């Protein structure tokens, strides 16, 4: 449940960098996603034509504040997004470092506090830091979106143990792995670990065939989720024979 | 009489192909219309490189572009395209190679001595070319005028072929603007003889030599209808990309900047569209100089057939 919204697809898709809006539309359809993110910072209100094409896809729009480097920029962008899309949902991204695009935790919490107070339903792009996660929840966020790896890096889940700890620490908060997913198996792994959804963009948009890749991710996310729900077998140090060792013939 | 609306690359190519088939043509340029965005183009004739993101159809249309322009008075530089990437983005080169054809791996310094030691490897698209788009369009205008084609501000007197780009949006509901921003630099210290593309996950850029130390640096792609001048962010991105290719670009003079709205259809493929009697050649996106000749010839072929007297009856 994401702010009271139940989703049947646990894959969320970004809409940047596709070869064309036509390919984007086909990829959205192939992914089965119900939530797509849209950036606003650079395009501004004048990006209407592209947004109309995106809106036609019929998905729930999660506007984002990609490209914002301060709490103020992010808050202004979020307010514009609410006006343009008529939604309280906002994926809050406040970049702290131009090179790694990692979030600025202090500005993130500040912006989250302001936006939650204004009635936004905030999806903060954060790290796996537990204290930061707590501060965001305290600010009013009811979803957290920890990174798998830096945006666009395709490195997958860079700190698996940290993410595992985060899952355990926030058992009741929906957690979405956002950013860094490179391959369908990365997405499957995140879902097997019990995350509620994954959000990705580059891995599909910049694939040789984005539509087929969207389909691959849809299946991976579903497989990972089913695996988690079914209960994964524990890992063992030794082989465990599936036939009993007693009663074997004693040769010699 | 056929009235071609718009004096950008789509309009002038269409008028040329129609006039060459003996059809009566005029070119209408509205006085209120902004200057054609084609004048801000890079002038790359690089079908294979475009194939990284563009569908095969665009590559196919573009294969004959260099010959067409050369046959129509443009000075086409057949020097190929060199594609490089910063060391830490080297994986982008492998991706580019996977998604394109018509290339070979090279030592960039062996082709462009100014880049010696700066990039370990590059992709060379040997058959690609570049030209000065403003000079190429001026040549088409001269040839059309010499054929007696009139240029005026209207009203149109004949069958309409609308090549007005984004200004035709009211007729084409699925047309959208994709803002592009570019810079012109004068960098006499830098000697590049061919188009150089720098791959970067966020700010890819190309540098097209225009001779005499002049370089065109382009171009951003923003899904926006904002018409104003270039943004500081665009200038920063383009200059830092140019600087990555060669640090001497930092000492260049910025001689001009430009921003315009590329017209694009949802599939980003330039096309001929018919709406009743009105024919559109539009959606040139970033492929105007590459695809306009092909579309112009196709259009002229169709119209010659349509307008021919039915002699057999």
XYZ file of C-alpha atoms in Angstrom:
565
model
C 0.000 0.000 0.000
C 1.462 3.278 -1.102
C -0.439 6.057 0.641
C -3.567 3.970 0.574
C -3.143 2.891 -3.044
C -2.917 -0.820 -3.708
C -0.890 -1.689 -6.801
C -0.937 -4.980 -8.637
C 2.332 -4.269 -10.450
C 5.368 -3.736 -8.264
C 7.466 -2.181 -11.005
C 7.599 1.598 -11.307
C 9.088 3.116 -14.428
C 10.912 6.374 -15.146
C 10.150 8.129 -18.431
C 13.464 9.802 -19.356
C 16.009 8.926 -22.035
C 13.849 6.764 -24.281
C 14.565 6.869 -28.030
C 11.090 8.327 -28.608
C 7.743 8.795 -26.876
C 6.390 5.979 -29.053
C 8.985 3.552 -27.680
C 8.310 4.848 -24.174
C 4.597 4.149 -24.546
C 5.274 0.645 -25.810
C 7.705 0.007 -22.942
C 5.165 1.200 -20.375
C 2.593 -1.178 -21.842
C 5.050 -4.095 -21.923
C 6.140 -3.490 -18.323
C 2.582 -3.606 -16.999
C 3.533 -0.787 -14.655
C 0.862 1.292 -12.967
C 3.134 4.100 -11.782
C 5.431 6.219 -13.926
C 7.705 9.019 -12.801
C 8.043 12.261 -14.723
C 10.646 14.983 -14.252
C 9.792 18.649 -14.316
C 12.764 20.674 -13.186
C 14.267 21.228 -16.604
C 11.210 20.951 -18.826
C 9.077 23.306 -16.742
C 5.478 24.155 -17.487
C 6.339 24.325 -21.217
C 6.790 20.552 -21.394
C 3.035 20.104 -21.780
C 3.086 18.227 -25.075
C 5.361 15.464 -23.775
C 3.347 15.196 -20.558
C 0.125 14.756 -22.529
C 1.652 11.800 -24.387
C 2.727 10.308 -21.063
C -0.654 10.883 -19.479
C -2.293 8.954 -22.315
C -0.552 5.823 -21.030
C -3.187 5.748 -18.289
C -0.761 5.171 -15.403
C -0.696 6.939 -12.089
C 1.858 9.752 -12.365
C 4.536 10.136 -9.717
C 6.138 13.496 -10.546
C 9.735 13.819 -9.393
C 12.070 16.602 -8.408
C 15.051 15.199 -10.326
C 17.715 17.810 -10.936
C 16.996 19.778 -7.748
C 19.990 20.545 -5.560
C 18.364 22.391 -2.654
C 15.302 21.995 -0.462
C 13.852 25.207 -1.866
C 14.200 24.121 -5.495
C 12.643 20.772 -4.651
C 9.707 22.329 -2.806
C 9.011 24.760 -5.660
C 9.212 21.963 -8.218
C 6.871 19.796 -6.134
C 4.335 22.608 -5.908
C 4.462 23.097 -9.669
C 4.053 19.328 -10.143
C 0.953 19.277 -7.956
C -0.559 22.047 -10.046
C 0.322 20.443 -13.404
C -0.606 16.851 -12.600
C -3.277 17.327 -9.953
C -1.671 14.766 -7.623
C -0.298 14.938 -4.101
C 2.262 12.273 -4.899
C 5.810 13.488 -5.249
C 9.056 11.590 -5.593
C 11.392 13.796 -3.638
C 14.913 13.922 -4.924
C 17.401 16.439 -3.545
C 20.815 15.851 -5.041
C 23.792 16.456 -2.800
C 26.574 15.606 -5.155
C 26.587 16.346 -8.883
C 28.876 13.446 -9.664
C 27.399 10.555 -7.698
C 23.901 12.093 -7.625
C 23.594 10.854 -4.070
C 20.904 12.517 -1.984
C 21.658 15.395 0.366
C 20.221 13.904 3.573
C 19.841 17.208 5.399
C 18.065 19.045 2.578
C 15.989 15.916 1.943
C 14.587 15.851 5.470
C 13.985 19.599 5.393
C 12.088 19.413 2.099
C 10.160 16.324 3.244
C 9.026 18.131 6.380
C 7.762 21.140 4.395
C 6.015 19.029 1.754
C 4.352 16.625 4.205
C 3.039 19.630 6.129
C 1.569 20.936 2.883
C -0.323 17.691 2.367
C 1.992 16.057 -0.161
C 2.421 12.295 -0.147
C 6.171 12.101 -0.324
C 8.273 9.278 -1.794
C 11.784 10.300 -0.722
C 14.786 9.070 -2.677
C 17.165 8.182 0.149
C 20.103 5.982 1.062
C 19.995 2.839 3.194
C 20.906 4.931 6.267
C 18.556 3.914 9.071
C 18.687 7.152 11.013
C 17.928 9.136 7.878
C 15.023 6.787 7.201
C 13.686 7.389 10.714
C 13.947 11.162 10.290
C 12.007 10.935 7.027
C 9.280 8.852 8.654
C 9.201 11.345 11.504
C 8.812 14.140 8.929
C 5.674 12.404 7.675
C 6.874 10.119 4.873
C 4.957 6.844 4.731
C 7.078 5.358 1.952
C 10.888 5.231 1.686
C 12.851 4.770 -1.497
C 16.405 3.618 -0.742
C 18.865 3.529 -3.589
C 20.286 0.299 -4.889
C 23.272 2.170 -6.321
C 23.883 5.662 -7.756
C 21.324 6.825 -10.345
C 22.044 5.502 -13.813
C 25.034 3.426 -12.674
C 23.402 0.046 -13.200
C 25.478 -1.398 -10.360
C 22.552 -3.236 -8.832
C 22.265 -3.583 -5.061
C 25.567 -2.176 -3.885
C 25.025 -2.686 -0.167
C 22.911 -5.799 0.165
C 23.450 -6.174 3.904
C 22.604 -2.519 4.537
C 19.406 -2.893 2.532
C 18.548 -6.095 4.381
C 18.958 -4.246 7.663
C 16.730 -1.461 6.394
C 14.028 -3.935 5.443
C 14.190 -5.422 8.929
C 14.238 -2.011 10.594
C 11.147 -0.712 8.775
C 8.922 -3.792 8.619
C 5.740 -1.774 8.187
C 6.892 1.022 5.879
C 6.630 0.351 2.150
C 10.184 0.339 0.770
C 10.916 0.844 -2.908
C 14.361 0.239 -4.337
C 14.955 3.300 -6.469
C 17.979 3.809 -8.711
C 20.951 1.683 -9.617
C 19.062 -1.359 -10.884
C 20.935 -2.619 -13.940
C 19.581 -6.055 -14.775
C 16.353 -8.001 -14.317
C 18.170 -10.221 -11.806
C 18.957 -7.132 -9.673
C 15.259 -6.366 -9.585
C 14.374 -9.965 -8.771
C 16.876 -9.981 -5.933
C 15.424 -6.795 -4.425
C 11.971 -8.347 -4.512
C 13.213 -11.620 -3.015
C 14.605 -9.573 -0.130
C 11.100 -8.384 0.613
C 11.141 -4.901 -0.832
C 7.716 -3.711 -1.861
C 8.591 -2.483 -5.349
C 11.427 -1.312 -7.574
C 11.652 1.900 -9.548
C 13.964 2.048 -12.550
C 14.547 3.994 -15.716
C 17.927 3.788 -17.445
C 18.095 -0.009 -17.538
C 15.001 -0.053 -19.731
C 15.294 3.285 -21.552
C 18.848 2.716 -22.749
C 18.546 -0.985 -23.538
C 19.048 -1.908 -27.172
C 15.386 -2.930 -27.208
C 13.579 -1.059 -24.413
C 10.240 -2.787 -24.967
C 11.651 -6.295 -24.579
C 13.673 -5.153 -21.565
C 10.520 -3.729 -19.974
C 8.902 -7.142 -20.347
C 11.986 -8.814 -18.836
C 11.823 -6.553 -15.784
C 8.103 -7.158 -15.349
C 8.738 -10.902 -15.156
C 11.756 -10.522 -12.876
C 9.841 -8.348 -10.416
C 6.959 -10.779 -10.384
C 9.264 -13.781 -9.956
C 11.138 -12.109 -7.110
C 7.929 -11.202 -5.339
C 6.504 -14.715 -5.695
C 9.776 -16.134 -4.382
C 9.623 -13.886 -1.338
C 6.017 -14.758 -0.613
C 6.625 -18.477 -1.050
C 9.488 -18.351 1.480
C 13.049 -18.818 0.303
C 14.936 -21.871 1.456
C 17.783 -21.127 3.828
C 21.332 -21.216 2.505
C 23.511 -24.045 3.824
C 27.216 -24.564 4.069
C 27.037 -28.223 3.018
C 25.156 -30.277 0.532
C 22.063 -31.890 1.947
C 21.391 -35.181 0.244
C 17.795 -35.595 -0.709
C 17.908 -39.354 -0.165
C 18.568 -40.775 3.294
C 22.116 -41.880 4.035
C 20.988 -44.696 6.315
C 20.705 -48.115 4.870
C 23.237 -47.619 2.116
C 24.937 -50.754 0.957
C 28.241 -51.365 2.730
C 30.628 -52.316 0.018
C 33.923 -53.699 1.084
C 1.023 25.584 -58.745
C 2.383 24.116 -55.519
C 2.877 26.438 -52.563
C 5.573 25.253 -50.200
C 5.111 26.871 -46.805
C 8.344 27.416 -44.902
C 11.901 28.097 -45.942
C 13.685 25.696 -43.610
C 15.383 22.490 -44.635
C 12.131 20.569 -45.230
C 10.620 23.359 -47.348
C 13.665 24.105 -49.472
C 14.368 20.431 -50.165
C 10.720 19.874 -51.098
C 10.646 22.927 -53.372
C 13.869 21.782 -55.015
C 12.666 18.256 -55.719
C 9.318 19.524 -57.029
C 10.910 22.176 -59.247
C 13.363 19.644 -60.638
C 10.455 17.530 -61.812
C 9.118 20.484 -63.738
C 6.283 21.353 -61.361
C 5.434 25.015 -60.780
C 6.459 25.891 -57.231
C 6.515 28.922 -54.978
C 7.981 29.200 -51.459
C 5.960 31.126 -48.896
C 7.776 32.519 -45.905
C 5.481 34.281 -43.490
C 6.886 37.511 -42.156
C 5.855 36.663 -38.583
C 7.479 33.250 -38.664
C 10.645 32.831 -36.608
C 13.877 32.047 -38.468
C 13.963 28.369 -39.466
C 15.448 26.190 -36.735
C 17.387 24.384 -39.476
C 19.842 27.266 -39.365
C 20.862 26.072 -35.890
C 21.493 22.490 -36.996
C 24.811 20.731 -36.737
C 24.868 19.790 -40.408
C 26.001 16.258 -39.645
C 25.175 13.682 -42.280
C 25.605 10.792 -39.894
C 22.972 8.123 -40.472
C 24.845 5.336 -38.688
C 25.547 7.347 -35.555
C 21.912 8.430 -35.385
C 21.037 4.743 -35.519
C 22.107 4.472 -31.885
C 18.699 5.844 -30.875
C 16.837 6.240 -34.166
C 14.968 3.414 -35.885
C 16.398 1.718 -38.985
C 14.040 3.758 -41.156
C 15.901 6.966 -40.316
C 19.260 5.346 -41.043
C 17.908 4.142 -44.366
C 16.522 7.544 -45.335
C 19.814 9.164 -44.432
C 22.095 6.939 -46.489
C 21.659 9.039 -49.633
C 21.755 12.440 -47.917
C 25.433 13.271 -48.509
C 25.152 12.561 -52.237
C 21.965 14.602 -52.507
C 23.473 17.632 -50.811
C 26.624 17.402 -52.863
C 24.561 17.264 -56.050
C 22.734 20.391 -54.875
C 25.616 22.724 -54.379
C 26.628 22.000 -50.780
C 30.245 21.582 -49.844
C 30.079 18.174 -48.204
C 33.094 17.160 -46.126
C 33.404 13.396 -46.323
C 35.652 12.992 -43.335
C 33.586 10.533 -41.314
C 32.557 10.810 -37.671
C 34.823 10.069 -34.730
C 33.101 8.937 -31.536
C 34.974 9.067 -28.230
C 34.173 8.814 -24.526
C 35.895 9.942 -21.337
C 37.920 7.098 -19.788
C 35.432 6.461 -17.007
C 32.534 6.268 -19.451
C 34.368 3.869 -21.760
C 31.478 1.401 -21.442
C 29.339 3.903 -23.356
C 31.554 3.309 -26.396
C 30.905 -0.422 -26.289
C 27.198 0.228 -26.030
C 27.326 2.649 -28.967
C 29.249 0.082 -31.024
C 26.656 -2.596 -30.231
C 23.771 -0.406 -31.318
C 25.234 0.944 -34.556
C 26.873 -0.335 -37.727
C 29.287 1.082 -40.266
C 32.088 1.692 -37.786
C 35.593 0.526 -36.984
C 37.707 0.848 -33.828
C 40.489 3.399 -34.136
C 43.114 5.287 -32.174
C 41.516 8.763 -32.136
C 44.924 10.459 -32.145
C 45.824 8.748 -35.406
C 42.846 10.417 -37.107
C 42.821 13.745 -35.297
C 46.341 14.576 -34.117
C 44.936 17.131 -31.649
C 43.324 14.289 -29.718
C 46.538 12.250 -29.429
C 46.891 10.807 -25.949
C 43.486 12.070 -24.832
C 41.358 9.026 -25.665
C 42.541 5.429 -25.733
C 40.114 4.319 -28.411
C 37.301 5.595 -30.554
C 34.748 4.519 -33.117
C 35.155 5.750 -36.658
C 32.178 5.951 -39.002
C 34.097 6.305 -42.235
C 31.322 7.064 -44.716
C 29.657 9.821 -42.711
C 30.027 13.494 -43.565
C 29.279 17.024 -42.432
C 28.556 20.385 -43.995
C 27.609 23.921 -43.074
C 23.797 23.863 -42.952
C 23.416 27.615 -43.493
C 25.596 27.521 -46.617
C 23.742 24.416 -47.859
C 20.349 26.129 -47.489
C 21.666 29.307 -49.144
C 22.788 27.201 -52.103
C 19.298 25.691 -52.440
C 17.764 29.179 -52.380
C 20.098 30.360 -55.135
C 19.294 27.363 -57.293
C 15.552 27.738 -56.754
C 15.696 31.434 -57.617
C 17.705 30.594 -60.741
C 14.892 28.234 -61.765
C 12.456 31.085 -61.409
C 10.892 29.894 -58.145
C 9.439 32.902 -56.321
C 9.902 33.463 -52.588
C 7.254 35.649 -51.025
C 5.204 36.198 -47.876
C 1.909 34.939 -49.259
C -0.879 34.406 -49.707
C -0.385 30.910 -51.080
C -1.840 30.407 -54.552
C -1.611 26.675 -55.048
C -1.753 23.248 -53.482
C -0.229 23.506 -50.028
C 2.835 21.594 -48.910
C 3.263 22.672 -45.302
C 6.870 22.548 -44.085
C 6.574 25.035 -41.255
C 7.850 22.782 -38.473
C 6.508 23.475 -35.003
C 4.379 26.329 -36.390
C 2.151 23.653 -37.991
C 1.217 22.256 -34.557
C -2.402 23.378 -34.909
C -2.772 21.043 -37.924
C -0.817 18.150 -36.406
C -2.098 17.268 -32.932
C 0.622 14.706 -32.239
C 3.490 17.032 -33.129
C 5.591 18.111 -30.147
C 8.512 20.483 -29.669
C 11.914 19.244 -28.534
C 14.019 22.171 -27.527
C 17.617 22.229 -28.722
C 20.409 24.556 -27.690
C 23.779 25.095 -29.368
C 26.896 27.228 -29.262
C 29.317 28.519 -31.846
C 32.919 28.756 -30.722
C 35.984 30.246 -32.345
C 38.936 28.183 -31.186
C 41.854 28.714 -33.553
C 44.119 26.604 -31.314
C 42.021 23.494 -31.896
C 42.368 21.611 -35.151
C 39.635 19.073 -35.796
C 38.755 18.098 -39.339
C 35.697 15.940 -38.735
C 32.686 15.701 -36.470
C 33.621 14.451 -33.018
C 30.932 12.986 -30.785
C 31.529 12.715 -27.080
C 29.501 10.024 -25.362
C 28.382 10.733 -21.865
C 25.566 9.132 -19.916
C 23.943 12.495 -19.241
C 25.302 15.143 -21.613
C 26.276 13.650 -24.950
C 27.533 16.321 -27.332
C 29.001 16.753 -30.771
C 31.489 19.171 -32.221
C 31.241 20.011 -35.915
C 34.126 21.920 -37.518
C 32.999 24.786 -39.710
C 36.478 25.803 -40.903
C 38.721 28.714 -39.892
C 38.768 27.614 -36.276
C 34.969 27.810 -35.971
C 33.118 24.987 -34.244
C 29.488 24.253 -33.674
C 28.785 22.574 -30.317
C 25.432 20.876 -29.938
C 22.950 20.106 -28.797
C 20.602 19.678 -25.886
C 17.309 17.785 -26.132
C 14.651 19.062 -23.760
C 10.984 18.111 -23.919
C 9.840 21.697 -23.726
C 8.137 24.377 -25.814
C 10.133 27.122 -24.128
C 11.239 29.442 -26.932
C 13.734 31.708 -25.131
C 17.513 31.963 -25.365
C 19.936 29.230 -24.267
C 19.982 28.423 -20.571
C 23.038 28.639 -18.343
C 22.754 24.903 -17.699
C 22.906 24.163 -21.432
C 25.950 26.370 -21.864
C 27.674 24.707 -18.901
C 26.936 21.210 -20.161
C 27.982 21.916 -23.745
C 31.139 23.766 -22.746
C 32.204 21.144 -20.245
C 31.710 18.484 -22.898
C 33.770 20.501 -25.394
C 36.419 21.019 -22.745
C 36.550 17.269 -22.168
C 37.262 16.733 -25.864
C 39.993 19.370 -25.856
C 40.967 21.722 -23.019
C 41.879 24.483 -25.496
C 38.142 24.986 -26.026
C 38.226 26.759 -22.659
C 40.076 29.613 -24.351
C 37.612 29.791 -27.250
C 35.429 32.796 -27.997
C 31.717 32.094 -27.783
C 30.653 33.759 -31.029
C 26.995 32.781 -31.028
C 24.402 30.796 -29.112
C 21.118 29.506 -30.411
C 17.983 27.774 -29.202
C 15.078 26.444 -31.197
C 12.199 23.998 -31.139
C 12.584 20.871 -33.209
C 9.270 19.519 -34.433
C 8.846 15.815 -33.668
C 6.233 13.100 -34.090
C 5.791 10.518 -31.299
C 8.150 8.051 -33.011
C 10.699 10.794 -33.803
C 10.643 9.777 -37.474
C 10.344 12.595 -40.050
C 7.362 11.965 -42.284
C 5.021 13.075 -45.032
C 1.494 13.404 -43.676
C -1.648 14.139 -45.631
C -4.594 15.983 -44.120
C -7.162 16.433 -46.839
C -5.630 18.527 -49.601
C -2.882 19.761 -47.314
C 0.369 17.835 -47.327
C 2.769 18.091 -44.416
C 6.464 17.368 -44.415
C 7.263 17.612 -40.749
C 8.581 15.968 -37.596
C 12.169 16.487 -38.727
C 13.304 16.160 -35.073
C 17.102 16.020 -35.134
C 17.197 14.476 -38.585
C 16.329 17.419 -40.844
C 19.377 17.521 -43.081
C 19.598 13.742 -43.001
C 16.021 12.933 -43.962
C 14.611 15.993 -45.773
C 16.182 15.061 -49.146
C 14.652 11.569 -49.051
C 11.217 12.881 -48.056
C 11.402 15.624 -50.688
C 12.124 13.118 -53.443
C 9.361 10.823 -52.221
C 6.906 13.702 -52.091
C 7.864 14.912 -55.567
C 7.401 11.394 -56.927
C 3.918 11.181 -55.416
C 2.854 14.607 -56.647
C 4.127 14.103 -60.177
C 1.932 11.048 -60.401
C -1.069 12.754 -58.847
C -0.858 15.867 -60.987
C -0.013 14.145 -64.269
C -2.766 14.403 -66.891
C -4.422 11.006 -67.275
C -3.041 10.459 -70.764
C -4.050 6.803 -70.949
C -7.715 7.664 -70.548
